[in-house]
Coordinates of C-alpha atoms and ligand atoms in Angstrom, one line a residue:
M1 CA 178.0 76.0 207.5
P2 CA 179.6 76.0 204.3
D3 CA 178.7 78.9 202.1
A4 CA 176.4 77.8 199.4
T5 CA 176.3 80.9 197.8
F6 CA 177.7 79.6 194.9
L7 CA 174.5 77.9 193.8
Q8 CA 172.9 80.8 192.9
W9 CA 175.8 81.6 190.4
P10 CA 173.9 81.2 186.5
F11 CA 175.9 77.9 186.1
F12 CA 173.4 75.8 188.0
D13 CA 170.0 74.8 187.3
R14 CA 167.1 74.6 190.3
R15 CA 168.0 70.8 189.7
H16 CA 171.3 71.4 191.0
R17 CA 170.2 73.6 193.7
E18 CA 168.2 70.6 194.7
L19 CA 170.5 68.3 194.5
A20 CA 172.7 69.7 196.6
A21 CA 170.7 70.1 199.3
R22 CA 169.6 66.0 199.1
L23 CA 173.5 65.3 198.9
N24 CA 174.0 67.6 202.0
R25 CA 171.7 65.8 203.6
W26 CA 172.6 62.1 202.7
A27 CA 176.4 62.2 202.9
P28 CA 177.1 63.0 206.7
K29 CA 174.6 59.5 207.3
H30 CA 177.1 57.5 205.4
A31 CA 180.5 59.0 205.6
G32 CA 182.1 57.1 208.2
H33 CA 185.0 54.8 208.2
S34 CA 185.6 51.5 210.1
G35 CA 189.1 51.3 209.1
N36 CA 189.8 48.8 206.5
V37 CA 189.5 50.8 203.3
D38 CA 188.5 47.7 200.7
D39 CA 185.3 47.3 203.2
D40 CA 184.4 50.5 203.6
C41 CA 184.9 51.6 199.7
R42 CA 182.5 48.5 198.8
R43 CA 180.1 49.6 201.3
L44 CA 180.0 52.8 200.0
V45 CA 179.8 52.0 196.7
K46 CA 177.0 50.4 197.4
A47 CA 175.6 52.6 199.1
L48 CA 176.2 54.9 196.7
G49 CA 174.2 52.8 194.0
K50 CA 171.3 52.5 196.3
G51 CA 170.7 56.2 196.8
G52 CA 170.9 56.5 193.0
W53 CA 173.8 59.4 193.2
L54 CA 175.3 56.6 190.9
E55 CA 173.0 57.3 188.0
H56 CA 175.1 60.7 187.7
A57 CA 178.2 58.4 187.7
A58 CA 177.0 56.4 184.6
P59 CA 173.9 57.5 182.9
A60 CA 171.4 55.5 181.3
N61 CA 171.6 57.5 178.5
G62 CA 175.0 58.2 178.6
R63 CA 174.8 62.0 178.6
L64 CA 177.6 62.9 181.8
D65 CA 176.5 66.3 183.5
V66 CA 179.7 67.9 184.2
R67 CA 177.8 70.6 187.0
T68 CA 176.6 67.4 188.9
L69 CA 179.4 65.5 189.2
C70 CA 180.7 68.3 190.2
L71 CA 178.6 69.1 193.0
V72 CA 177.8 65.4 194.1
R73 CA 182.4 65.4 194.7
E74 CA 183.1 68.4 196.2
T75 CA 179.9 67.8 198.6
L76 CA 181.0 64.2 199.3
A77 CA 184.7 65.4 199.3
R78 CA 183.6 68.0 202.4
H79 CA 182.0 65.0 204.3
S80 CA 184.8 61.9 203.3
G81 CA 187.6 61.6 201.5
L82 CA 186.6 57.7 200.7
A83 CA 183.4 57.8 200.0
D84 CA 184.1 61.1 197.4
F85 CA 186.9 58.5 195.4
S86 CA 183.9 55.8 195.3
F87 CA 181.7 58.1 193.5
A88 CA 184.6 59.4 191.4
M89 CA 185.7 56.4 190.6
Q90 CA 182.7 54.5 189.6
G91 CA 182.3 57.1 186.9
L92 CA 186.0 57.6 185.7
G93 CA 186.6 53.7 185.4
S94 CA 183.2 53.2 183.4
G95 CA 183.8 56.7 181.6
P96 CA 185.7 54.6 178.3
I97 CA 182.5 53.1 178.5
T98 CA 179.8 55.6 178.6
L99 CA 181.4 57.6 176.2
F100 CA 182.9 56.1 173.7
G101 CA 181.8 51.8 174.0
T102 CA 179.7 49.8 172.2
P103 CA 175.9 48.9 173.3
A104 CA 176.8 45.4 174.4
Q105 CA 179.3 47.3 176.4
R106 CA 177.3 49.6 177.8
R107 CA 174.6 47.1 178.5
R108 CA 177.1 44.3 180.5
Y109 CA 178.6 46.9 182.2
L110 CA 176.7 50.4 183.2
A111 CA 173.8 48.8 184.9
D112 CA 176.3 46.6 187.7
V113 CA 178.3 50.5 187.8
R114 CA 174.8 52.3 188.4
A115 CA 173.3 49.9 190.9
G116 CA 177.0 49.9 193.1
K117 CA 177.2 46.3 191.9
K118 CA 180.6 46.3 189.7
I119 CA 183.2 48.1 191.0
A120 CA 184.8 49.3 188.0
A121 CA 188.6 50.9 187.7
F122 CA 190.6 52.4 184.7
A123 CA 194.1 51.5 184.1
L124 CA 196.5 53.7 182.2
T125 CA 199.6 54.3 184.3
E126 CA 202.5 52.1 184.1
P127 CA 205.7 52.2 186.1
D128 CA 207.6 53.8 183.5
A129 CA 204.6 55.8 181.7
G130 CA 203.0 58.0 184.2
S131 CA 203.1 61.8 183.2
D132 CA 204.1 60.5 179.5
V133 CA 200.9 58.4 179.1
A134 CA 202.5 57.5 175.4
A135 CA 205.2 55.5 176.2
L136 CA 203.0 53.2 177.5
A137 CA 204.5 49.9 177.1
T138 CA 201.7 47.0 178.0
S139 CA 201.5 45.5 174.9
A140 CA 197.7 43.8 173.6
R141 CA 198.7 40.8 170.5
A142 CA 196.2 40.2 168.1
D143 CA 195.8 35.9 168.8
G144 CA 192.6 34.2 167.1
N145 CA 189.5 35.9 167.9
G146 CA 191.3 38.4 170.8
Y147 CA 194.4 40.1 172.5
L148 CA 196.9 38.5 174.7
L149 CA 197.7 41.3 177.5
N150 CA 201.6 41.4 179.1
G151 CA 202.8 43.9 180.9
E152 CA 202.2 46.2 183.9
K153 CA 200.0 48.6 185.4
T154 CA 200.7 50.8 188.7
F155 CA 198.7 53.1 190.7
I156 CA 195.5 51.5 189.8
S157 CA 192.9 53.2 191.8
N158 CA 190.1 50.3 193.1
G159 CA 193.2 47.9 192.0
G160 CA 191.9 44.7 193.9
I161 CA 188.7 45.5 194.6
A162 CA 187.3 46.2 191.0
D163 CA 185.1 44.0 189.2
F164 CA 186.4 44.8 186.1
Y165 CA 189.3 47.1 184.8
V166 CA 189.5 50.0 181.4
V167 CA 193.4 49.2 180.4
F168 CA 195.4 51.1 178.1
A169 CA 198.0 48.7 175.9
R170 CA 199.6 49.0 172.9
T171 CA 198.1 47.4 169.9
G172 CA 200.2 49.0 167.1
E173 CA 203.2 51.7 166.1
P174 CA 204.9 53.7 169.2
G175 CA 203.3 56.7 170.4
S176 CA 199.9 57.7 171.3
R177 CA 198.4 56.3 167.6
G178 CA 199.6 52.8 168.8
I179 CA 197.2 52.8 171.9
S180 CA 193.7 51.0 172.3
A181 CA 191.5 50.1 175.3
F182 CA 189.9 47.6 176.3
I183 CA 188.0 45.7 179.3
V184 CA 189.2 43.4 181.4
D185 CA 187.2 41.3 184.5
A186 CA 188.9 41.2 187.3
G187 CA 188.8 37.5 187.2
N188 CA 190.6 36.3 184.4
P189 CA 193.7 34.4 185.1
G190 CA 196.0 36.3 183.1
L191 CA 195.3 39.4 185.4
A192 CA 197.2 39.4 188.9
I193 CA 197.5 42.3 191.6
A194 CA 201.0 42.1 192.1
E195 CA 200.7 44.4 194.6
R196 CA 199.0 46.7 196.9
I197 CA 200.3 50.3 198.0
E198 CA 199.5 52.3 200.9
V199 CA 199.2 55.9 200.7
M200 CA 199.6 58.5 203.2
A201 CA 195.1 59.4 202.8
P202 CA 194.2 55.2 202.1
H203 CA 192.2 54.2 199.3
P204 CA 192.3 50.7 197.8
L205 CA 195.1 51.2 195.2
A206 CA 197.4 48.3 192.9
R207 CA 199.6 47.4 191.0
L208 CA 198.7 44.8 188.2
A209 CA 200.6 42.2 185.8
F210 CA 199.0 41.3 182.8
T211 CA 200.3 37.6 181.7
D212 CA 199.1 36.3 178.6
C213 CA 196.0 37.5 179.6
R214 CA 193.1 36.7 177.1
I215 CA 190.4 39.4 176.2
G216 CA 188.1 38.9 173.5
R217 CA 187.6 41.0 170.2
D218 CA 184.5 42.3 171.8
A219 CA 186.1 44.2 175.1
L220 CA 187.9 46.4 172.6
V221 CA 186.4 50.0 173.3
G222 CA 186.2 52.3 171.0
K223 CA 188.2 51.2 167.9
P224 CA 192.1 49.7 167.6
G225 CA 194.3 52.8 168.0
E226 CA 192.1 54.8 169.7
G227 CA 193.1 54.1 173.1
F228 CA 194.7 57.5 173.8
K229 CA 191.9 59.6 172.7
V230 CA 189.6 57.0 174.5
A231 CA 192.0 58.0 177.5
M232 CA 191.9 61.9 177.3
G233 CA 188.8 62.2 176.0
T234 CA 187.3 60.3 179.7
L235 CA 190.1 62.3 181.2
D236 CA 188.6 66.1 179.6
V237 CA 185.7 65.4 181.4
F238 CA 186.8 63.9 184.8
R239 CA 190.0 66.2 185.4
T240 CA 187.5 69.3 186.2
T241 CA 185.6 66.8 188.7
V242 CA 189.2 66.2 190.5
G243 CA 189.0 70.5 191.0
A244 CA 185.8 69.7 192.1
A245 CA 186.7 67.1 195.0
A246 CA 190.0 70.0 196.4
L247 CA 187.5 72.6 196.0
G248 CA 185.0 70.5 198.2
F249 CA 188.5 69.8 200.8
A250 CA 189.1 73.2 200.7
R251 CA 185.3 74.2 201.5
R252 CA 186.1 71.6 204.7
A253 CA 188.7 72.9 206.1
L254 CA 188.1 76.9 205.3
D255 CA 184.3 76.2 207.8
E256 CA 187.1 73.9 210.2
A257 CA 189.4 77.1 210.2
L258 CA 186.5 79.2 211.0
G259 CA 184.8 77.4 214.0
R260 CA 188.6 77.3 215.3
V261 CA 189.3 80.8 215.2
T262 CA 186.1 81.7 216.3
R263 CA 186.1 79.7 219.7
R264 CA 189.8 79.5 220.6
E265 CA 190.8 82.6 222.8
L266 CA 194.2 84.6 222.1
F267 CA 196.1 87.2 223.8
G268 CA 192.8 87.7 226.0
A269 CA 190.7 88.0 222.4
R270 CA 189.1 85.7 219.9
M271 CA 191.8 84.3 217.1
A272 CA 189.0 85.9 215.1
E273 CA 190.0 89.4 216.1
L274 CA 193.4 89.3 215.2
P275 CA 194.5 91.2 211.4
L276 CA 197.0 88.5 210.7
V277 CA 194.3 85.8 211.4
Q278 CA 191.5 87.8 209.1
A279 CA 194.2 88.2 206.6
Q280 CA 194.7 84.2 206.2
L281 CA 190.7 84.1 206.4
A282 CA 190.5 86.3 203.6
Q283 CA 192.9 84.8 201.6
M284 CA 191.3 81.1 202.2
A285 CA 187.7 82.6 201.1
L286 CA 189.6 84.1 197.8
D287 CA 191.0 80.8 196.6
V288 CA 187.8 78.8 197.7
D289 CA 185.4 81.0 195.2
A290 CA 188.0 81.6 192.6
S291 CA 188.7 77.6 192.5
A292 CA 184.4 77.1 192.3
L293 CA 184.6 80.0 189.7
L294 CA 186.9 77.9 187.3
V295 CA 185.5 74.2 187.8
Y296 CA 181.8 75.1 187.8
R297 CA 182.9 77.7 184.8
S298 CA 184.8 74.3 182.7
A299 CA 181.7 72.3 183.9
W300 CA 178.7 74.5 182.6
T301 CA 181.2 74.7 179.2
R302 CA 181.4 71.2 178.7
D303 CA 177.3 70.7 179.7
R304 CA 176.6 73.6 177.0
G305 CA 178.1 71.3 174.2
A306 CA 181.5 71.9 173.9
E307 CA 183.3 68.9 172.5
R308 CA 186.5 69.2 174.2
V309 CA 187.1 72.0 176.9
T310 CA 190.4 71.0 177.3
R311 CA 191.9 74.2 178.6
E312 CA 189.0 75.3 181.3
A313 CA 189.4 71.9 182.8
S314 CA 193.5 72.1 183.2
M315 CA 192.8 75.4 185.0
A316 CA 189.9 74.3 187.0
K317 CA 192.2 71.3 188.0
L318 CA 195.3 73.0 188.0
H319 CA 194.1 76.0 190.2
A320 CA 191.3 74.1 192.5
T321 CA 194.0 71.5 194.0
E322 CA 197.1 73.8 194.1
S323 CA 195.2 76.4 196.0
A324 CA 193.0 73.7 198.6
Q325 CA 196.8 72.7 199.0
R326 CA 197.8 76.4 200.4
V327 CA 194.1 76.8 202.2
I328 CA 194.5 73.3 203.9
D329 CA 197.5 74.3 205.0
T330 CA 197.0 77.7 206.4
A331 CA 193.9 75.8 208.4
V332 CA 196.5 73.3 209.9
Q333 CA 198.5 76.8 210.7
L334 CA 195.3 77.9 212.5
F335 CA 194.8 75.2 214.9
G336 CA 198.3 75.2 216.3
G337 CA 199.6 71.9 217.7
L338 CA 195.8 70.5 217.3
G339 CA 196.2 70.9 214.1
V340 CA 198.8 68.0 213.0
T341 CA 197.5 65.3 215.7
S342 CA 195.6 62.1 214.3
G343 CA 191.8 62.4 213.7
V344 CA 191.7 65.7 213.7
A345 CA 189.7 66.8 210.1
V346 CA 192.6 69.4 209.0
E347 CA 195.2 66.6 209.6
A348 CA 192.9 64.3 207.1
L349 CA 192.6 66.8 204.9
Y350 CA 196.3 67.3 204.7
R351 CA 197.1 63.7 203.5
E352 CA 193.9 63.7 201.4
I353 CA 194.8 66.9 199.0
R354 CA 198.1 66.1 198.3
A355 CA 197.5 63.4 195.3
L356 CA 195.3 65.0 194.2
R357 CA 198.4 67.5 192.1
I358 CA 200.2 64.1 191.1
Y359 CA 196.8 62.3 189.8
E360 CA 194.9 62.5 186.2
G361 CA 198.2 65.0 185.1
A362 CA 200.2 66.9 187.4
S363 CA 200.3 70.6 187.9
E364 CA 203.5 70.8 185.9
V365 CA 201.9 68.7 183.1
Q366 CA 198.4 71.2 183.2
K367 CA 200.4 74.0 183.1
L368 CA 202.0 72.7 179.8
V369 CA 198.6 71.3 178.5
I370 CA 197.0 75.6 179.3
A371 CA 200.4 77.2 177.6
R372 CA 199.9 74.8 174.3
Q373 CA 196.4 76.4 174.4
V374 CA 196.7 79.7 174.9
L375 CA 200.1 79.9 172.5
G376 CA 197.6 77.3 169.8
A377 CA 194.5 80.3 170.2
H378 CA 197.2 83.1 169.3
R379 CA 198.3 81.9 166.2
Ligands
FAD1 C1 196.5 58.0 194.7 C2 196.6 57.7 193.0 C3 195.8 57.2 192.6 C4 195.8 56.7 191.5 N1 195.1 56.3 190.5 C5 195.0 56.5 189.1 C6 194.1 55.2 188.5 O1 193.4 55.4 189.0 N2 194.6 55.2 186.9 C7 195.9 55.5 186.6 O2 196.3 55.1 185.6 N3 197.1 56.6 187.4 C8 196.4 56.4 188.9 N4 197.7 56.9 188.9 C9 198.7 57.1 188.4 C10 198.9 58.8 188.2 O3 197.8 59.5 187.5 C11 200.8 59.1 188.2 O4 201.2 58.9 189.6 C12 200.8 60.5 187.4 O5 200.0 60.3 186.4 C13 202.1 60.7 187.9 O6 202.8 59.5 187.2 P1 203.9 59.2 187.4 O7 203.6 59.0 188.9 O8 204.9 58.3 186.5 O9 204.8 60.7 188.0 P2 206.2 61.3 186.8 O10 205.0 61.3 184.9 O11 207.5 60.7 186.5 O12 206.2 62.3 186.8 C14 207.1 62.9 188.5 C15 206.9 64.7 189.2 O13 207.5 65.4 187.2 C16 207.1 66.4 187.0 N5 206.5 66.5 185.8 C17 205.9 65.4 185.4 N6 205.9 66.1 183.8 C18 206.5 67.6 183.7 C19 206.8 67.9 182.6 N7 206.5 68.1 181.6 N8 208.1 69.2 182.9 C20 208.4 69.8 184.7 N9 207.7 68.5 185.6 C21 206.7 67.1 185.1 C22 205.0 66.3 188.4 O14 205.7 67.0 189.2 C23 205.2 65.3 188.1 O15 204.9 64.4 189.5 C24 197.2 57.7 190.7 C25 198.5 57.9 191.3 C26 198.1 58.4 192.6 C27 198.8 59.0 193.4

């Protein structure tokens, strides 16, 4: 049984504890995979919509409860990386509309996102602008009553299966002030899936090409030049939830390891009795609890009304993803040869966790953000 004592921490209300219990019952019934990630994701998004879980990813009242987002991601990640991915991308992909969209944009997209009828994507990264977001070069040139988009986006989750993309493009001066955000429907003739990208933990991912892609003025999210603010404001919410997904992977690894060491006999005793094994378990449990504290502190701070949680979210993401990698690696080690066998849970977790240390701001970027925050506060 996974440790659920953290749900008694003062960060949570009764509704959070009830939601975690319900989702723990729901997730195992829907976590199976067919081997075709596109089909699996479409099925999962529909199931998440039908189950009501996407209400939390794109809430009708426009208020994202970050503790709920984190609890859902942590719980789904413990059962299935793809289920967590499907939930998270509905939230991240529609997040700019939830947080900065017009009432008409919300009406047009969010009800379908909540119902699992429209799949969302967030298109920021470019071949030459990943960590350095402000270097992005995709252009949006004003033309008639709208804009023409030209350029490329890469590593776009849900690329190829999304119904719409929130795309960040340059409308003005170089740097962060010249960027705007737009909604582009997948059927737009100027948008092509240039390449499907395969990764070590499979999920839908693509490079997108925009060629004179025409969009109306009503596709603009926020004001012209506010795209960087829209992207960072959205990531400020969802970055904490990446930490929550890492926490879910780490908890699963710890559970798997506990199951193994209490069953496996080594040198005439159970592995769990070996002092070096106990030291490893202690470090894993410590890493898991420290991550949980940082993740839910960040979520709670935001839910309590903080406008930005830049420092808390970066700390949560950095610690939870880096320590989950260690926890999972230890679990693989404790499994011995079995740990690197395809189809074993810890082997899948080992592949699942890796990208989380890179996307939504690599660990090095999080360190820079945290340093800037603490230096700023010291002045
Ligand atoms: C599985 C996956 C899913 C993704 N999904 C999306 C998505 O849906 N939408 C989207 O827009 N993007 C997405 N991305 C892209 C992701 O956000 C970028 O890969 C990430 O921001 C890093 O950019 P980059 O790959 O260009 O690496 P680079 O920017 O080239 O950085 C390379 C490495 O340099 C190091 N580094 C970076 N900055 C510094 C620094 N200042 N000092 C020292 N070292 C540094 C880091 O270790 C980093 O990993 C996804 C990526 C992956 C792998």
